[in-house]
PDB file of C-alpha atoms in Angstrom:
ATOM      1  CA  SER N   1     -16.186   7.438  16.214  1.00 72.00           C
ATOM      2  CA  PRO N   2     -13.649   6.695  18.849  1.00 88.00           C
ATOM      3  CA  ALA N   3     -11.822   9.138  20.570  1.00 87.00           C
ATOM      4  CA  GLY N   4      -8.635  10.667  18.452  1.00 94.00           C
ATOM      5  CA  LEU N   5      -9.480   8.011  15.122  1.00 96.00           C
ATOM      6  CA  SER N   6     -10.780  10.842  13.130  1.00 95.00           C
ATOM      7  CA  ALA N   7      -7.730  12.967  13.927  1.00 97.00           C
ATOM      8  CA  TYR N   8      -4.995  10.776  13.466  1.00 97.00           C
ATOM      9  CA  VAL N   9      -7.198   9.628   9.983  1.00 97.00           C
ATOM     10  CA  ALA N  10      -7.147  13.316   9.206  1.00 97.00           C
ATOM     11  CA  VAL N  11      -3.364  13.408   9.933  1.00 98.00           C
ATOM     12  CA  SER N  12      -2.624  10.346   7.669  1.00 98.00           C
ATOM     13  CA  GLN N  13      -4.576  11.810   4.483  1.00 98.00           C
ATOM     14  CA  LEU N  14      -2.699  15.759   5.086  1.00 98.00           C
ATOM     15  CA  LEU N  15       0.752  13.797   5.362  1.00 98.00           C
ATOM     16  CA  GLY N  16      -0.119  11.578   2.433  1.00 98.00           C
ATOM     17  CA  LEU N  17      -1.108  14.673   0.274  1.00 98.00           C
ATOM     18  CA  THR N  18       2.163  15.957   1.156  1.00 98.00           C
ATOM     19  CA  LEU N  19       4.019  12.851   0.339  1.00 98.00           C
ATOM     20  CA  LEU N  20       2.559  13.072  -3.300  1.00 98.00           C
ATOM     21  CA  VAL N  21       3.112  17.090  -3.564  1.00 98.00           C
ATOM     22  CA  ALA N  22       6.747  16.180  -2.421  1.00 98.00           C
ATOM     23  CA  THR N  23       7.445  13.619  -5.143  1.00 98.00           C
ATOM     24  CA  GLY N  24       6.088  15.758  -7.620  1.00 98.00           C
ATOM     25  CA  ALA N  25       7.831  18.798  -7.027  1.00 98.00           C
ATOM     26  CA  TRP N  26      11.376  16.542  -6.950  1.00 98.00           C
ATOM     27  CA  LEU N  27      10.813  14.765 -10.252  1.00 98.00           C
ATOM     28  CA  GLY N  28       9.530  18.464 -11.595  1.00 97.00           C
ATOM     29  CA  ARG N  29      11.983  20.674 -10.325  1.00 97.00           C
ATOM     30  CA  TYR N  30      14.997  18.633 -10.174  1.00 98.00           C
ATOM     31  CA  ARG N  31      14.745  15.409 -12.945  1.00 97.00           C
ATOM     32  CA  GLY N  32      12.717  17.099 -15.504  1.00 96.00           C
ATOM     33  CA  GLY N  33       9.639  15.950 -15.321  1.00 97.00           C
ATOM     34  CA  VAL N  34       7.188  13.007 -16.151  1.00 96.00           C
ATOM     35  CA  ALA N  35       6.619  11.501 -19.628  1.00 95.00           C
ATOM     36  CA  TRP N  36       6.522   8.477 -21.323  1.00 94.00           C
ATOM     37  CA  GLN N  37       7.688   8.443 -24.731  1.00 89.00           C
ATOM     38  CA  SER N  38      10.832  10.097 -23.829  1.00 92.00           C
ATOM     39  CA  PRO N  39      14.281   9.798 -21.455  1.00 93.00           C
ATOM     40  CA  LEU N  40      12.155  11.397 -18.826  1.00 96.00           C
ATOM     41  CA  GLN N  41       9.665   7.708 -18.668  1.00 97.00           C
ATOM     42  CA  PHE N  42      12.184   6.505 -15.803  1.00 97.00           C
ATOM     43  CA  ASN N  43      10.517   9.195 -13.626  1.00 97.00           C
ATOM     44  CA  VAL N  44       6.900   7.564 -13.736  1.00 98.00           C
ATOM     45  CA  HIS N  45       8.199   4.695 -12.120  1.00 98.00           C
ATOM     46  CA  PRO N  46       8.901   6.600  -8.209  1.00 98.00           C
ATOM     47  CA  LEU N  47       5.557   8.997  -8.979  1.00 98.00           C
ATOM     48  CA  CYS N  48       3.698   5.486  -9.324  1.00 98.00           C
ATOM     49  CA  MET N  49       4.987   3.661  -6.556  1.00 98.00           C
ATOM     50  CA  VAL N  50       4.676   6.229  -4.288  1.00 98.00           C
ATOM     51  CA  LEU N  51       0.622   6.788  -5.454  1.00 98.00           C
ATOM     52  CA  GLY N  52       0.001   3.101  -5.620  1.00 98.00           C
ATOM     53  CA  MET N  53       2.040   0.955  -3.247  1.00 98.00           C
ATOM     54  CA  VAL N  54       2.172   3.692  -0.349  1.00 98.00           C
ATOM     55  CA  PHE N  55      -0.521   6.212  -0.681  1.00 98.00           C
ATOM     56  CA  LEU N  56      -3.351   3.724  -1.884  1.00 98.00           C
ATOM     57  CA  GLN N  57      -2.080   1.229  -0.013  1.00 98.00           C
ATOM     58  CA  GLY N  58      -2.075   2.634   3.319  1.00 98.00           C
ATOM     59  CA  ASP N  59      -5.721   4.138   2.212  1.00 98.00           C
ATOM     60  CA  ALA N  60      -7.045   0.753   1.405  1.00 98.00           C
ATOM     61  CA  LEU N  61      -5.628  -0.426   4.439  1.00 98.00           C
ATOM     62  CA  LEU N  62      -7.294   2.353   6.824  1.00 98.00           C
ATOM     63  CA  VAL N  63     -10.627   1.646   5.019  1.00 97.00           C
ATOM     64  CA  TYR N  64     -12.173  -0.203   8.086  1.00 94.00           C
ATOM     65  CA  ARG N  65     -11.165   2.513  10.584  1.00 94.00           C
ATOM     66  CA  ALA N  66     -12.044   5.524   8.365  1.00 94.00           C
ATOM     67  CA  PHE N  67     -15.729   3.823   7.625  1.00 93.00           C
ATOM     68  CA  ARG N  68     -16.838   1.795  10.162  1.00 89.00           C
ATOM     69  CA  ASN N  69     -20.600   2.863  10.645  1.00 88.00           C
ATOM     70  CA  GLU N  70     -20.800   2.012   6.619  1.00 90.00           C
ATOM     71  CA  ALA N  71     -22.197  -1.732   5.717  1.00 90.00           C
ATOM     72  CA  LYS N  72     -19.230  -4.386   5.626  1.00 89.00           C
ATOM     73  CA  ARG N  73     -20.138  -5.408   2.213  1.00 90.00           C
ATOM     74  CA  SER N  74     -19.702  -1.941   0.821  1.00 93.00           C
ATOM     75  CA  THR N  75     -15.869  -1.413   3.049  1.00 95.00           C
ATOM     76  CA  LYS N  76     -15.059  -4.736   1.737  1.00 94.00           C
ATOM     77  CA  ALA N  77     -15.663  -3.970  -1.979  1.00 95.00           C
ATOM     78  CA  LEU N  78     -13.703  -0.353  -1.568  1.00 97.00           C
ATOM     79  CA  HIS N  79     -11.005  -1.995   0.562  1.00 97.00           C
ATOM     80  CA  ALA N  80     -10.483  -4.354  -2.740  1.00 97.00           C
ATOM     81  CA  LEU N  81     -10.972  -1.414  -5.115  1.00 98.00           C
ATOM     82  CA  LEU N  82      -8.517   0.711  -3.565  1.00 98.00           C
ATOM     83  CA  HIS N  83      -5.788  -2.469  -3.311  1.00 98.00           C
ATOM     84  CA  GLY N  84      -6.551  -3.365  -7.016  1.00 98.00           C
ATOM     85  CA  LEU N  85      -6.237   0.485  -8.156  1.00 98.00           C
ATOM     86  CA  ALA N  86      -2.508   0.617  -5.994  1.00 98.00           C
ATOM     87  CA  LEU N  87      -1.128  -2.707  -7.911  1.00 98.00           C
ATOM     88  CA  LEU N  88      -2.731  -1.094 -11.562  1.00 98.00           C
ATOM     89  CA  ILE N  89      -1.021   2.181 -10.822  1.00 98.00           C
ATOM     90  CA  ALA N  90       2.337   0.241  -9.525  1.00 98.00           C
ATOM     91  CA  LEU N  91       2.056  -1.777 -12.171  1.00 98.00           C
ATOM     92  CA  VAL N  92       2.406   1.149 -14.658  1.00 98.00           C
ATOM     93  CA  GLY N  93       5.552   2.142 -12.799  1.00 98.00           C
ATOM     94  CA  LEU N  94       7.146  -1.244 -12.965  1.00 98.00           C
ATOM     95  CA  ILE N  95       6.563  -1.042 -16.937  1.00 98.00           C
ATOM     96  CA  ALA N  96       7.912   2.259 -17.017  1.00 98.00           C
ATOM     97  CA  VAL N  97      11.217   1.383 -15.093  1.00 97.00           C
ATOM     98  CA  PHE N  98      11.871  -1.876 -17.485  1.00 98.00           C
ATOM     99  CA  GLU N  99      10.963   0.051 -20.883  1.00 97.00           C
ATOM    100  CA  SER N 100      13.307   3.002 -19.517  1.00 97.00           C
ATOM    101  CA  HIS N 101      16.194   0.300 -18.755  1.00 97.00           C
ATOM    102  CA  ARG N 102      15.718  -1.388 -21.857  1.00 96.00           C
ATOM    103  CA  ALA N 103      16.081   2.018 -23.516  1.00 95.00           C
ATOM    104  CA  LYS N 104      19.377   3.163 -22.015  1.00 94.00           C
ATOM    105  CA  GLY N 105      21.106  -0.129 -21.622  1.00 96.00           C
ATOM    106  CA  ILE N 106      20.815  -0.459 -17.615  1.00 95.00           C
ATOM    107  CA  PRO N 107      20.349  -3.700 -16.595  1.00 96.00           C
ATOM    108  CA  ASP N 108      17.632  -4.610 -14.360  1.00 97.00           C
ATOM    109  CA  MET N 109      17.042  -6.393 -11.271  1.00 97.00           C
ATOM    110  CA  TYR N 110      20.814  -6.363  -9.407  1.00 97.00           C
ATOM    111  CA  SER N 111      20.088  -4.011  -6.481  1.00 97.00           C
ATOM    112  CA  LEU N 112      18.644  -4.417  -3.448  1.00 98.00           C
ATOM    113  CA  HIS N 113      15.840  -1.738  -3.948  1.00 98.00           C
ATOM    114  CA  SER N 114      14.946  -3.460  -6.799  1.00 98.00           C
ATOM    115  CA  TRP N 115      14.785  -7.077  -4.954  1.00 98.00           C
ATOM    116  CA  CYS N 116      12.578  -5.540  -2.388  1.00 98.00           C
ATOM    117  CA  GLY N 117      10.465  -3.861  -4.783  1.00 98.00           C
ATOM    118  CA  MET N 118       9.520  -6.673  -6.956  1.00 98.00           C
ATOM    119  CA  ALA N 119       9.103  -9.066  -3.554  1.00 98.00           C
ATOM    120  CA  ALA N 120       6.521  -6.255  -2.609  1.00 98.00           C
ATOM    121  CA  PHE N 121       4.502  -6.117  -5.603  1.00 98.00           C
ATOM    122  CA  VAL N 122       4.324  -9.736  -6.151  1.00 98.00           C
ATOM    123  CA  LEU N 123       3.477 -10.626  -2.663  1.00 98.00           C
ATOM    124  CA  TYR N 124       0.646  -8.111  -2.907  1.00 98.00           C
ATOM    125  CA  LEU N 125      -0.463  -9.267  -5.995  1.00 98.00           C
ATOM    126  CA  LEU N 126      -0.766 -12.339  -4.309  1.00 98.00           C
ATOM    127  CA  GLN N 127      -2.243 -11.029  -0.809  1.00 98.00           C
ATOM    128  CA  TRP N 128      -5.137  -8.898  -3.189  1.00 98.00           C
ATOM    129  CA  LEU N 129      -5.625 -11.943  -5.098  1.00 97.00           C
ATOM    130  CA  LEU N 130      -6.443 -14.468  -1.783  1.00 96.00           C
ATOM    131  CA  GLY N 131      -7.950 -11.602  -0.232  1.00 96.00           C
ATOM    132  CA  CYS N 132     -10.613 -11.356  -2.945  1.00 95.00           C
ATOM    133  CA  GLY N 133     -11.017 -15.348  -3.237  1.00 93.00           C
ATOM    134  CA  PHE N 134     -11.295 -16.024   0.819  1.00 92.00           C
ATOM    135  CA  PHE N 135     -13.544 -12.631   1.689  1.00 92.00           C
ATOM    136  CA  LEU N 136     -15.248 -11.035  -2.007  1.00 90.00           C
ATOM    137  CA  VAL N 137     -16.197 -14.454  -3.861  1.00 84.00           C
ATOM    138  CA  PRO N 138     -19.184 -16.332  -2.557  1.00 81.00           C
ATOM    139  CA  GLY N 139     -18.844 -20.265  -1.326  1.00 76.00           C
ATOM    140  CA  ALA N 140     -15.118 -20.041   0.708  1.00 76.00           C
ATOM    141  CA  SER N 141     -15.752 -21.924   3.979  1.00 80.00           C
ATOM    142  CA  PHE N 142     -16.166 -20.132   7.179  1.00 84.00           C
ATOM    143  CA  PRO N 143     -13.128 -21.927   9.242  1.00 88.00           C
ATOM    144  CA  LEU N 144     -10.889 -20.835   6.008  1.00 87.00           C
ATOM    145  CA  ARG N 145     -11.700 -17.520   6.403  1.00 90.00           C
ATOM    146  CA  SER N 146     -11.342 -17.605  10.243  1.00 90.00           C
ATOM    147  CA  ARG N 147      -8.157 -19.453   9.922  1.00 92.00           C
ATOM    148  CA  TYR N 148      -6.994 -16.882   7.300  1.00 94.00           C
ATOM    149  CA  LYS N 149      -7.399 -13.526   8.162  1.00 94.00           C
ATOM    150  CA  PRO N 150      -5.000 -12.860  11.227  1.00 95.00           C
ATOM    151  CA  LEU N 151      -2.584 -13.627   8.424  1.00 96.00           C
ATOM    152  CA  HIS N 152      -4.284 -11.557   5.594  1.00 97.00           C
ATOM    153  CA  VAL N 153      -4.511  -8.906   8.320  1.00 96.00           C
ATOM    154  CA  TYR N 154      -0.590  -9.283   9.397  1.00 97.00           C
ATOM    155  CA  SER N 155       0.502  -9.533   5.853  1.00 97.00           C
ATOM    156  CA  GLY N 156      -1.571  -6.539   4.839  1.00 97.00           C
ATOM    157  CA  ILE N 157       0.876  -4.241   7.487  1.00 98.00           C
ATOM    158  CA  ALA N 158       3.801  -6.030   6.629  1.00 98.00           C
ATOM    159  CA  LEU N 159       3.484  -5.155   2.666  1.00 98.00           C
ATOM    160  CA  PHE N 160       2.740  -1.666   3.529  1.00 98.00           C
ATOM    161  CA  ALA N 161       6.024  -1.752   5.569  1.00 98.00           C
ATOM    162  CA  LEU N 162       7.876  -3.195   3.045  1.00 98.00           C
ATOM    163  CA  SER N 163       6.519  -1.075   0.250  1.00 98.00           C
ATOM    164  CA  ILE N 164       7.581   2.086   2.256  1.00 98.00           C
ATOM    165  CA  ALA N 165      11.184   0.128   2.759  1.00 98.00           C
ATOM    166  CA  ALA N 166      11.557   0.029  -1.104  1.00 98.00           C
ATOM    167  CA  CYS N 167      10.765   3.522  -1.561  1.00 98.00           C
ATOM    168  CA  LEU N 168      13.069   4.187   1.108  1.00 98.00           C
ATOM    169  CA  LEU N 169      16.040   2.351  -0.799  1.00 98.00           C
ATOM    170  CA  GLY N 170      15.158   3.742  -4.167  1.00 98.00           C
ATOM    171  CA  ILE N 171      15.074   7.274  -3.353  1.00 98.00           C
ATOM    172  CA  THR N 172      18.457   6.824  -1.895  1.00 97.00           C
ATOM    173  CA  GLU N 173      19.606   4.957  -5.109  1.00 97.00           C
ATOM    174  CA  MET N 174      18.734   8.141  -7.184  1.00 97.00           C
ATOM    175  CA  LEU N 175      20.778  10.152  -5.030  1.00 97.00           C
ATOM    176  CA  LEU N 176      23.453   8.053  -5.331  1.00 96.00           C
ATOM    177  CA  PHE N 177      23.076   7.937  -8.994  1.00 96.00           C
ATOM    178  CA  ASN N 178      22.406  11.944 -10.030  1.00 96.00           C
ATOM    179  CA  ILE N 179      24.094  13.805  -7.233  1.00 97.00           C
ATOM    180  CA  ARG N 180      26.720  11.431  -5.577  1.00 96.00           C
ATOM    181  CA  ASP N 181      29.356  14.099  -5.777  1.00 96.00           C
ATOM    182  CA  SER N 182      26.740  17.080  -4.367  1.00 97.00           C
ATOM    183  CA  TYR N 183      24.896  15.178  -1.992  1.00 97.00           C
ATOM    184  CA  SER N 184      27.074  15.188   1.078  1.00 97.00           C
ATOM    185  CA  ASN N 185      26.889  19.508   0.552  1.00 97.00           C
ATOM    186  CA  PHE N 186      23.156  19.353   1.788  1.00 97.00           C
ATOM    187  CA  VAL N 187      22.302  20.698  -1.765  1.00 98.00           C
ATOM    188  CA  PRO N 188      18.289  21.659  -2.161  1.00 98.00           C
ATOM    189  CA  GLU N 189      17.583  18.106  -4.344  1.00 98.00           C
ATOM    190  CA  GLY N 190      19.047  16.206  -1.553  1.00 98.00           C
ATOM    191  CA  ILE N 191      17.232  17.857   1.345  1.00 98.00           C
ATOM    192  CA  LEU N 192      14.076  17.609  -0.483  1.00 98.00           C
ATOM    193  CA  ALA N 193      14.500  14.030  -1.014  1.00 98.00           C
ATOM    194  CA  ASN N 194      15.075  13.446   2.350  1.00 98.00           C
ATOM    195  CA  ALA N 195      12.128  15.240   3.448  1.00 98.00           C
ATOM    196  CA  LEU N 196      10.075  12.788   1.003  1.00 98.00           C
ATOM    197  CA  GLY N 197      11.934  10.078   2.907  1.00 98.00           C
ATOM    198  CA  LEU N 198      10.758  11.098   6.330  1.00 98.00           C
ATOM    199  CA  LEU N 199       7.409  12.018   5.152  1.00 98.00           C
ATOM    200  CA  LEU N 200       7.261   8.571   4.152  1.00 98.00           C
ATOM    201  CA  VAL N 201       8.204   7.161   7.322  1.00 98.00           C
ATOM    202  CA  ALA N 202       5.608   9.535   8.852  1.00 98.00           C
ATOM    203  CA  PHE N 203       2.821   8.574   6.523  1.00 98.00           C
ATOM    204  CA  GLY N 204       3.803   4.988   7.285  1.00 98.00           C
ATOM    205  CA  LEU N 205       4.051   5.583  11.267  1.00 98.00           C
ATOM    206  CA  VAL N 206       0.609   6.819  11.655  1.00 98.00           C
ATOM    207  CA  VAL N 207      -1.412   4.252   9.206  1.00 98.00           C
ATOM    208  CA  GLY N 208       0.325   1.659  11.570  1.00 98.00           C
ATOM    209  CA  TYR N 209      -0.731   3.526  14.290  1.00 98.00           C
ATOM    210  CA  VAL N 210      -4.479   3.587  13.333  1.00 97.00           C
ATOM    211  CA  LEU N 211      -4.241   0.101  12.439  1.00 97.00           C
ATOM    212  CA  THR N 212      -2.668  -1.430  15.363  1.00 96.00           C
ATOM    213  CA  ARG N 213      -5.103   0.501  18.006  1.00 95.00           C
ATOM    214  CA  ASP N 214      -7.182  -2.494  18.905  1.00 92.00           C
ATOM    215  CA  ASP N 215      -9.604  -0.059  20.459  1.00 92.00           C
ATOM    216  CA  TRP N 216     -10.252   1.569  17.062  1.00 93.00           C
ATOM    217  CA  LYS N 217     -11.126  -1.938  15.093  1.00 91.00           C
ATOM    218  CA  ARG N 218     -14.347  -2.050  13.773  1.00 87.00           C
ATOM    219  CA  ALA N 219     -16.915  -3.676  15.725  1.00 81.00           C
ATOM    220  CA  PRO N 220     -19.515  -5.574  13.237  1.00 76.00           C
ATOM    221  CA  LEU N 221     -22.802  -3.943  13.043  1.00 67.00           C
ATOM    222  CA  ALA N 222     -25.945  -6.349  14.548  1.00 58.00           C
ATOM    223  CA  GLU N 223     -26.913  -7.156  11.075  1.00 56.00           C
ATOM    224  CA  GLU N 224     -23.408  -8.237  10.255  1.00 58.00           C
ATOM    225  CA  MET N 225     -23.535 -10.509  13.112  1.00 58.00           C
ATOM    226  CA  ALA N 226     -26.672 -11.995  12.368  1.00 51.00           C
ATOM    227  CA  LEU N 227     -25.360 -12.582   8.727  1.00 48.00           C
ATOM    228  CA  SER N 228     -22.593 -13.902   9.944  1.00 53.00           C
ATOM    229  CA  MET N 229     -24.042 -16.546  11.903  1.00 51.00           C
ATOM    230  CA  ASP N 230     -26.166 -17.160   8.578  1.00 50.00           C
ATOM    231  CA  PHE N 231     -23.281 -18.107   6.584  1.00 47.00           C
ATOM    232  CA  LYS N 232     -21.248 -20.255   9.357  1.00 52.00           C
ATOM    233  CA  THR N 233     -24.842 -22.168   9.683  1.00 52.00           C
ATOM    234  CA  LEU N 234     -24.890 -22.867   5.832  1.00 48.00           C
ATOM    235  CA  THR N 235     -21.293 -23.434   5.118  1.00 48.00           C
ATOM    236  CA  GLU N 236     -20.786 -26.035   8.184  1.00 49.00           C
ATOM    237  CA  GLY N 237     -24.506 -27.633   8.861  1.00 50.00           C
ATOM    238  CA  GLU N 238     -24.499 -25.816  12.235  1.00 46.00           C
ATOM    239  CA  SER N 239     -28.354 -24.672  13.531  1.00 40.00           C
ATOM    240  CA  PRO N 240     -28.842 -21.706  15.231  1.00 40.00           C
ATOM    241  CA  GLY N 241     -28.718 -23.523  18.619  1.00 41.00           C
ATOM    242  CA  GLY N 242     -25.352 -25.312  17.321  1.00 41.00           C
ATOM    243  CA  SER N 243     -26.440 -28.943  16.920  1.00 37.00           C
ATOM    244  CA  GLN N 244     -25.269 -30.785  13.938  1.00 33.00           C
TER     245      GLN N 244
END
């Protein structure tokens, strides 16, 4: 592995796990915990969003850096699996918030947090479906894959950033709804929630740094280069010498 890469990946995982612990501590200590069939159902939403749309999404993006010497097919499958798991967990979080709002008579989809969060989920789902169609399902043409890949990579980073932004908006919204009168007095819940927000930012920055270091990109293995040439030959009708 390139110098420093393993250390940054390890730091990202430490931040991610701390992020999950802080989320659980906030919900457990100050918001009553998590339960499905109860008034605490809403708390499933922030827990699932942090776990799915931030931690697992970030880990899915790091797969190609962390497992750089593994077979491309295995790495690609793990990348898609983690994204799919993140989507499933996020869906549970969305169901929880809509059911909680309906039970309490709270209107849906009126805040900036809800707009950004729903946009992130829908676009993330679309990104996952397109990624599976272009890179996992056999038969996609080589030129289409080549043209779509830069957009896929950019969209992955952009959606990760949007997911973190939606979580930050959600934290602020929860604090203003629940401790509006005491928030400005530096109460422990507000401090913990603010620390959670900083952990979200730190996790995003470390993951983003790893993803954007050109010298840390995964280099194709020798057999993958050969398979890529064979795939192009089959789909484009080119001989190994380049003639039509």
